[in-house]
Amino acid sequence: MSRNEPLLVIDKVSKFYPVGGLFSRTRIAAVSDVSLTMAESGPEILTLAGESGSGKTTLARMVLRLIELSEGRILFNGRDITTIRTREEQMEFMRAVQPIFQNPFEAFNPLKRIDSYLTETANNYSVEGASAEQRINSALELVGLSVSGVRGRYPHELSGGQLQRVSVARALLASPLLLVADEPVSMVDASLRMSIVNLFRELKEKHGVSIIYITHDLATAYYISDRIAIMQRGCIVEIGPVGKVLMEPLHPYAKLLRESLLEPRADAAWNEEITLASIETEEFVRQGCKFAERCESRLPICQTSEPPYSVVDGREVKCWLYAGEGKKAVV
Amino acid sequence: MLKVENLKAYYQTEMYGVSRNVRAVDGVSLELQKNEVYGIAGESSCGKTTLIRTLFGAFDPPLRVVEGTVTYSLDGESVDVTKIQGERLRQIRWKQVSYILQGSMSLLNPVRKIRKTFWDFTRAHEPITDAEKFEAMARNHLNRLGLPAQVLDSYPHQLSGGMKQRVAIALATLFEPKVILADEPTTALDVIVQRGVLQLLKRIQRETQSTLVIVTHDMGIHANIADRVAIMYAGRIVEEGRVKHIFGDPLHPYTKHLIESLPKIGDKSTRTSIPGAPPNLGDPPPGCRFHPRCPYAEPICRRESPHLAAVANDRRVACFLVTTKENAHVS
């Protein structure tokens, strides 16, 4: 499946939140000046990774139109989603872009039976020529469940892994082009986690669904995604093919993230200690590179001006080490 | 340091004349040495939290200890926490044995500054005679753990999740306990903060030569900080051994599958989840509790339940497959 235009274009998007009282009012950028394109030629899985507070969920919520953009625009299939006004347009958008949330127990109404939930969703996004029943059936089959298995059951009667699969099935009822999955496996048990992750892989390969996969579990990110964007304090600091970014990260923050990963290996124990950001909000309003305080290879320029993006080895890195004056200083 | 013998802790309920036994911990025996990190791994609802609660002597109906003992040797005196109550238990708690709860960052009182919370915790165990001395002690303790002393002047909402968790750990280790029980200490945190928090726990453990019991489903954590690991399944320990043996050469089929199913960076080969779901502990399957999901199950596994038998130094496995092979090997 090839397309002429990218499925999703995020163009210089920022989201600001005001902080402080009446007199010391400033704003922090939860997402600042983020640009990326997704699925330019065929479906892809893009991972957004980074520590908490790095803006990955905020970015995803803007893509889902759950919160408004402060600056910039988002194009979905060539259409600016910030200009959606009517209910019809919104329905059309929601049909194509579906969310999957972290905690399936919070995503479902506990008082509603699962089959009635699915029927309602199927009726909301009706498709000509297929009955709701048939579509529920095929969606559940796709995620490895059956209608008889969920009929008349309430969310609490299913395990976390099963319920998360139901929520994937629910999202598939609208036959979306893009799934936005926010930490979909962090609440699911290790022994069942891979079944969800494998499902995502299959959706992309067999059904042409693109997925924005938000996680801080870099191991599953490596396992399923094509590209990965590492975010820190609202900026994408490194974006590129997952093999390159995770195997040999360039940005100091990406390196730190990679090193902090707890790998289940027999000889894993780390030796050196790391420094944590002590006062977090301060990093948001920092001049220059927002990682500078914690960075080991900091240059004088990092504290005064923000680094530009430079293309290195097939990926984009936002770091002075790889750009202009900084690069000269290193060489 | 701590000896647990054939511990059985059930949730017993009786409603409308129907009594139910949920066998959350069913015949667990283990021994912990001084100055060691012992990991307990397992999926949700395998009884690991119930086990650690019982170790802390924190069981209230419907949770009852049906059988077995939990004996600490504290200052040359042995104490069974399942037998003592009230004041005696209170003297041991926090000063000798402390417990870091799952999500303990939310235990900080939101309307009191951290200093007040420190004050409350201290006064509950030792009379405070000198405010300046208390202040010095609190500052000293935070300093030693590498936390800024300014946190004493903050309210919990002003701190980040990782900082709150570290403050909770600081509170739990204020009296240099001999045994620290930590239940999922880093679950809600992201990778970098997680590493910082684990580093802190490990440092405290090393400095005070205490015993750290860490319960988590994240195998990566065990690989990185534990000395020995016990794998729990459906209320029982199925395998126990040194970290390098468990990860390098798992013996029990459940452990094998659990470790093989973890994705690794640099390896995109397909991983699968264990088919089926963990059993309901109210009505566990007869024989070996893993047999319905075990690909190697034999008739004996359905009838009898295997004992946790020593197969080598520091290595115990509860599986007929391993123990009978081992016996054949010996004879």
PDB file of C-alpha atoms in Angstrom, chain A residues 38-198:
ATOM      1  CA  MET A  38       4.399   9.520   9.698  1.00  0.00           C
ATOM      2  CA  ALA A  39       3.687   6.730   7.245  1.00  0.00           C
ATOM      3  CA  GLU A  40       4.955   8.451   4.134  1.00  0.00           C
ATOM      4  CA  SER A  41       5.076   5.225   2.184  1.00  0.00           C
ATOM      5  CA  GLY A  42       2.849   2.620   3.705  1.00  0.00           C
ATOM      6  CA  PRO A  43       1.918   1.906   7.295  1.00  0.00           C
ATOM      7  CA  GLU A  44       4.457   2.232  10.050  1.00  0.00           C
ATOM      8  CA  ILE A  45       4.757   1.965  13.806  1.00  0.00           C
ATOM      9  CA  LEU A  46       6.321   5.007  15.392  1.00  0.00           C
ATOM     10  CA  THR A  47       7.379   4.900  19.029  1.00  0.00           C
ATOM     11  CA  LEU A  48       7.389   7.975  21.208  1.00  0.00           C
ATOM     12  CA  ALA A  49       9.708   7.332  24.135  1.00  0.00           C
ATOM     13  CA  GLY A  50      11.047   9.457  26.936  1.00  0.00           C
ATOM     14  CA  GLU A  51      10.785  10.042  30.666  1.00  0.00           C
ATOM     15  CA  SER A  52       7.589  11.173  32.327  1.00  0.00           C
ATOM     16  CA  GLY A  53       6.955  14.830  31.652  1.00  0.00           C
ATOM     17  CA  SER A  54       8.625  14.648  28.276  1.00  0.00           C
ATOM     18  CA  GLY A  55       5.403  15.522  26.494  1.00  0.00           C
ATOM     19  CA  LYS A  56       4.719  12.258  24.737  1.00  0.00           C
ATOM     20  CA  THR A  57       1.185  11.879  26.079  1.00  0.00           C
ATOM     21  CA  THR A  58       0.428  15.550  25.441  1.00  0.00           C
ATOM     22  CA  LEU A  59       1.514  15.150  21.834  1.00  0.00           C
ATOM     23  CA  ALA A  60      -0.628  12.043  21.424  1.00  0.00           C
ATOM     24  CA  ARG A  61      -3.636  13.792  22.934  1.00  0.00           C
ATOM     25  CA  MET A  62      -3.230  16.622  20.456  1.00  0.00           C
ATOM     26  CA  VAL A  63      -3.164  14.122  17.610  1.00  0.00           C
ATOM     27  CA  LEU A  64      -6.373  12.624  19.004  1.00  0.00           C
ATOM     28  CA  ARG A  65      -7.920  16.098  19.249  1.00  0.00           C
ATOM     29  CA  LEU A  66      -8.472  15.657  22.971  1.00  0.00           C
ATOM     30  CA  ILE A  67      -6.618  18.872  23.718  1.00  0.00           C
ATOM     31  CA  GLU A  68      -6.092  21.936  21.587  1.00  0.00           C
ATOM     32  CA  LEU A  69      -2.837  23.024  20.052  1.00  0.00           C
ATOM     33  CA  SER A  70      -1.212  26.233  21.189  1.00  0.00           C
ATOM     34  CA  GLU A  71       0.803  26.636  18.019  1.00  0.00           C
ATOM     35  CA  GLY A  72       1.357  24.818  14.755  1.00  0.00           C
ATOM     36  CA  ARG A  73      -0.886  22.451  12.878  1.00  0.00           C
ATOM     37  CA  ILE A  74      -1.516  18.746  12.456  1.00  0.00           C
ATOM     38  CA  LEU A  75      -2.459  17.359   9.043  1.00  0.00           C
ATOM     39  CA  PHE A  76      -4.177  14.019   8.886  1.00  0.00           C
ATOM     40  CA  ASN A  77      -4.469  12.668   5.350  1.00  0.00           C
ATOM     41  CA  GLY A  78      -3.770  16.167   4.139  1.00  0.00           C
ATOM     42  CA  ARG A  79      -6.507  17.788   6.194  1.00  0.00           C
ATOM     43  CA  ASP A  80      -5.748  20.227   8.998  1.00  0.00           C
ATOM     44  CA  ILE A  81      -7.449  18.699  12.026  1.00  0.00           C
ATOM     45  CA  THR A  82      -7.471  21.965  13.930  1.00  0.00           C
ATOM     46  CA  THR A  83     -10.112  23.247  11.516  1.00  0.00           C
ATOM     47  CA  ILE A  84     -12.594  20.463  12.230  1.00  0.00           C
ATOM     48  CA  ARG A  85     -15.827  22.107  13.306  1.00  0.00           C
ATOM     49  CA  THR A  86     -18.894  20.055  12.453  1.00  0.00           C
ATOM     50  CA  ARG A  87     -20.007  16.795  13.999  1.00  0.00           C
ATOM     51  CA  GLU A  88     -19.771  14.995  10.654  1.00  0.00           C
ATOM     52  CA  GLU A  89     -16.162  16.001  10.244  1.00  0.00           C
ATOM     53  CA  GLN A  90     -15.403  14.942  13.785  1.00  0.00           C
ATOM     54  CA  MET A  91     -17.035  11.532  13.230  1.00  0.00           C
ATOM     55  CA  GLU A  92     -15.046  11.054  10.083  1.00  0.00           C
ATOM     56  CA  PHE A  93     -11.868  11.917  11.932  1.00  0.00           C
ATOM     57  CA  MET A  94     -12.633   9.613  14.846  1.00  0.00           C
ATOM     58  CA  ARG A  95     -13.356   6.798  12.458  1.00  0.00           C
ATOM     59  CA  ALA A  96      -9.837   7.069  11.126  1.00  0.00           C
ATOM     60  CA  VAL A  97      -7.932   7.782  14.335  1.00  0.00           C
ATOM     61  CA  GLN A  98      -8.616   5.652  17.397  1.00  0.00           C
ATOM     62  CA  PRO A  99      -7.068   5.654  20.860  1.00  0.00           C
ATOM     63  CA  ILE A 100      -5.975   2.806  23.118  1.00  0.00           C
ATOM     64  CA  PHE A 101      -5.326   3.820  26.697  1.00  0.00           C
ATOM     65  CA  GLN A 102      -2.972   2.618  29.364  1.00  0.00           C
ATOM     66  CA  ASN A 103      -5.372   1.152  31.871  1.00  0.00           C
ATOM     67  CA  PRO A 104      -8.168  -0.867  30.293  1.00  0.00           C
ATOM     68  CA  PHE A 105     -10.033  -1.004  33.610  1.00  0.00           C
ATOM     69  CA  GLU A 106     -10.367   2.760  33.565  1.00  0.00           C
ATOM     70  CA  ALA A 107     -11.172   2.931  29.871  1.00  0.00           C
ATOM     71  CA  PHE A 108     -14.304   0.806  30.163  1.00  0.00           C
ATOM     72  CA  ASN A 109     -17.425   1.708  32.063  1.00  0.00           C
ATOM     73  CA  PRO A 110     -17.544  -0.916  34.840  1.00  0.00           C
ATOM     74  CA  LEU A 111     -21.344  -0.977  34.827  1.00  0.00           C
ATOM     75  CA  LYS A 112     -21.676  -1.768  31.159  1.00  0.00           C
ATOM     76  CA  ARG A 113     -21.427  -5.220  29.667  1.00  0.00           C
ATOM     77  CA  ILE A 114     -18.653  -5.650  27.150  1.00  0.00           C
ATOM     78  CA  ASP A 115     -20.830  -6.879  24.309  1.00  0.00           C
ATOM     79  CA  SER A 116     -23.201  -3.927  24.667  1.00  0.00           C
ATOM     80  CA  TYR A 117     -20.198  -1.644  24.693  1.00  0.00           C
ATOM     81  CA  LEU A 118     -18.966  -3.104  21.445  1.00  0.00           C
ATOM     82  CA  THR A 119     -22.414  -3.021  19.849  1.00  0.00           C
ATOM     83  CA  GLU A 120     -22.751   0.634  20.702  1.00  0.00           C
ATOM     84  CA  THR A 121     -19.374   1.436  19.194  1.00  0.00           C
ATOM     85  CA  ALA A 122     -20.182  -0.587  16.082  1.00  0.00           C
ATOM     86  CA  ASN A 123     -23.435   1.332  15.654  1.00  0.00           C
ATOM     87  CA  ASN A 124     -21.652   4.644  16.096  1.00  0.00           C
ATOM     88  CA  TYR A 125     -19.289   3.809  13.293  1.00  0.00           C
ATOM     89  CA  SER A 126     -21.652   1.890  11.062  1.00  0.00           C
ATOM     90  CA  VAL A 127     -20.297   0.465   7.857  1.00  0.00           C
ATOM     91  CA  GLU A 128     -22.524  -0.256   4.915  1.00  0.00           C
ATOM     92  CA  GLY A 129     -23.027  -3.856   3.974  1.00  0.00           C
ATOM     93  CA  ALA A 130     -21.931  -5.376   7.252  1.00  0.00           C
ATOM     94  CA  SER A 131     -24.023  -5.853  10.352  1.00  0.00           C
ATOM     95  CA  ALA A 132     -22.706  -4.759  13.722  1.00  0.00           C
ATOM     96  CA  GLU A 133     -22.655  -8.385  14.834  1.00  0.00           C
ATOM     97  CA  GLN A 134     -20.408  -9.457  11.980  1.00  0.00           C
ATOM     98  CA  ARG A 135     -17.978  -6.646  12.510  1.00  0.00           C
ATOM     99  CA  ILE A 136     -17.745  -7.266  16.250  1.00  0.00           C
ATOM    100  CA  ASN A 137     -17.119 -10.884  15.474  1.00  0.00           C
ATOM    101  CA  SER A 138     -14.306 -10.241  13.071  1.00  0.00           C
ATOM    102  CA  ALA A 139     -12.707  -7.589  15.291  1.00  0.00           C
ATOM    103  CA  LEU A 140     -12.732  -9.902  18.283  1.00  0.00           C
ATOM    104  CA  GLU A 141     -11.367 -12.746  16.224  1.00  0.00           C
ATOM    105  CA  LEU A 142      -8.533 -10.544  15.099  1.00  0.00           C
ATOM    106  CA  VAL A 143      -7.461  -9.959  18.697  1.00  0.00           C
ATOM    107  CA  GLY A 144      -7.831 -13.616  19.590  1.00  0.00           C
ATOM    108  CA  LEU A 145     -11.138 -13.505  21.443  1.00  0.00           C
ATOM    109  CA  SER A 146     -14.637 -14.615  20.565  1.00  0.00           C
ATOM    110  CA  VAL A 147     -18.082 -13.133  20.971  1.00  0.00           C
ATOM    111  CA  SER A 148     -19.219 -16.046  23.088  1.00  0.00           C
ATOM    112  CA  GLY A 149     -16.258 -15.423  25.374  1.00  0.00           C
ATOM    113  CA  VAL A 150     -17.282 -11.877  26.194  1.00  0.00           C
ATOM    114  CA  ARG A 151     -21.067 -11.981  25.855  1.00  0.00           C
ATOM    115  CA  GLY A 152     -22.799 -10.784  28.991  1.00  0.00           C
ATOM    116  CA  ARG A 153     -19.563 -10.217  30.852  1.00  0.00           C
ATOM    117  CA  TYR A 154     -18.522  -7.104  32.699  1.00  0.00           C
ATOM    118  CA  PRO A 155     -15.042  -5.551  32.492  1.00  0.00           C
ATOM    119  CA  HIS A 156     -14.007  -6.787  35.959  1.00  0.00           C
ATOM    120  CA  GLU A 157     -14.601 -10.383  34.913  1.00  0.00           C
ATOM    121  CA  LEU A 158     -11.774 -10.263  32.378  1.00  0.00           C
ATOM    122  CA  SER A 159      -8.069 -10.144  33.063  1.00  0.00           C
ATOM    123  CA  GLY A 160      -6.058  -7.052  32.219  1.00  0.00           C
ATOM    124  CA  GLY A 161      -4.587  -8.673  29.116  1.00  0.00           C
ATOM    125  CA  GLN A 162      -7.976  -9.791  27.816  1.00  0.00           C
ATOM    126  CA  LEU A 163      -9.562  -6.438  28.490  1.00  0.00           C
ATOM    127  CA  GLN A 164      -6.748  -4.630  26.738  1.00  0.00           C
ATOM    128  CA  ARG A 165      -7.372  -6.858  23.738  1.00  0.00           C
ATOM    129  CA  VAL A 166     -11.058  -5.966  23.896  1.00  0.00           C
ATOM    130  CA  SER A 167     -10.086  -2.303  23.828  1.00  0.00           C
ATOM    131  CA  VAL A 168      -7.971  -2.938  20.737  1.00  0.00           C
ATOM    132  CA  ALA A 169     -10.948  -4.717  19.170  1.00  0.00           C
ATOM    133  CA  ARG A 170     -13.154  -1.752  20.069  1.00  0.00           C
ATOM    134  CA  ALA A 171     -10.738   0.588  18.334  1.00  0.00           C
ATOM    135  CA  LEU A 172     -10.678  -1.668  15.265  1.00  0.00           C
ATOM    136  CA  LEU A 173     -14.473  -1.516  14.883  1.00  0.00           C
ATOM    137  CA  ALA A 174     -14.090   1.886  13.312  1.00  0.00           C
ATOM    138  CA  SER A 175     -11.552   0.375  10.856  1.00  0.00           C
ATOM    139  CA  PRO A 176      -9.044   3.120  11.623  1.00  0.00           C
ATOM    140  CA  LEU A 177      -5.950   4.110   9.673  1.00  0.00           C
ATOM    141  CA  LEU A 178      -4.095   5.225  12.757  1.00  0.00           C
ATOM    142  CA  LEU A 179      -4.083   3.878  16.306  1.00  0.00           C
ATOM    143  CA  VAL A 180      -2.695   6.006  19.107  1.00  0.00           C
ATOM    144  CA  ALA A 181      -1.687   3.617  21.861  1.00  0.00           C
ATOM    145  CA  ASP A 182      -0.609   5.287  25.100  1.00  0.00           C
ATOM    146  CA  GLU A 183       1.378   2.815  27.205  1.00  0.00           C
ATOM    147  CA  PRO A 184      -0.858  -0.059  26.134  1.00  0.00           C
ATOM    148  CA  VAL A 185       1.109  -2.838  27.812  1.00  0.00           C
ATOM    149  CA  SER A 186       2.345  -1.284  31.013  1.00  0.00           C
ATOM    150  CA  MET A 187      -0.634  -2.630  32.969  1.00  0.00           C
ATOM    151  CA  VAL A 188      -0.501  -6.056  31.378  1.00  0.00           C
ATOM    152  CA  ASP A 189       1.359  -8.985  32.877  1.00  0.00           C
ATOM    153  CA  ALA A 190       4.727  -9.980  31.510  1.00  0.00           C
ATOM    154  CA  SER A 191       3.529 -13.390  30.387  1.00  0.00           C
ATOM    155  CA  LEU A 192       0.649 -11.862  28.409  1.00  0.00           C
ATOM    156  CA  ARG A 193       2.349  -8.676  27.293  1.00  0.00           C
ATOM    157  CA  MET A 194       3.834 -10.129  24.150  1.00  0.00           C
ATOM    158  CA  SER A 195       0.416 -11.209  22.868  1.00  0.00           C
ATOM    159  CA  ILE A 196      -0.667  -7.554  22.705  1.00  0.00           C
ATOM    160  CA  VAL A 197       2.600  -6.432  21.196  1.00  0.00           C
ATOM    161  CA  ASN A 198       2.457  -9.176  18.573  1.00  0.00           C
TER     162      ASN A 198
END
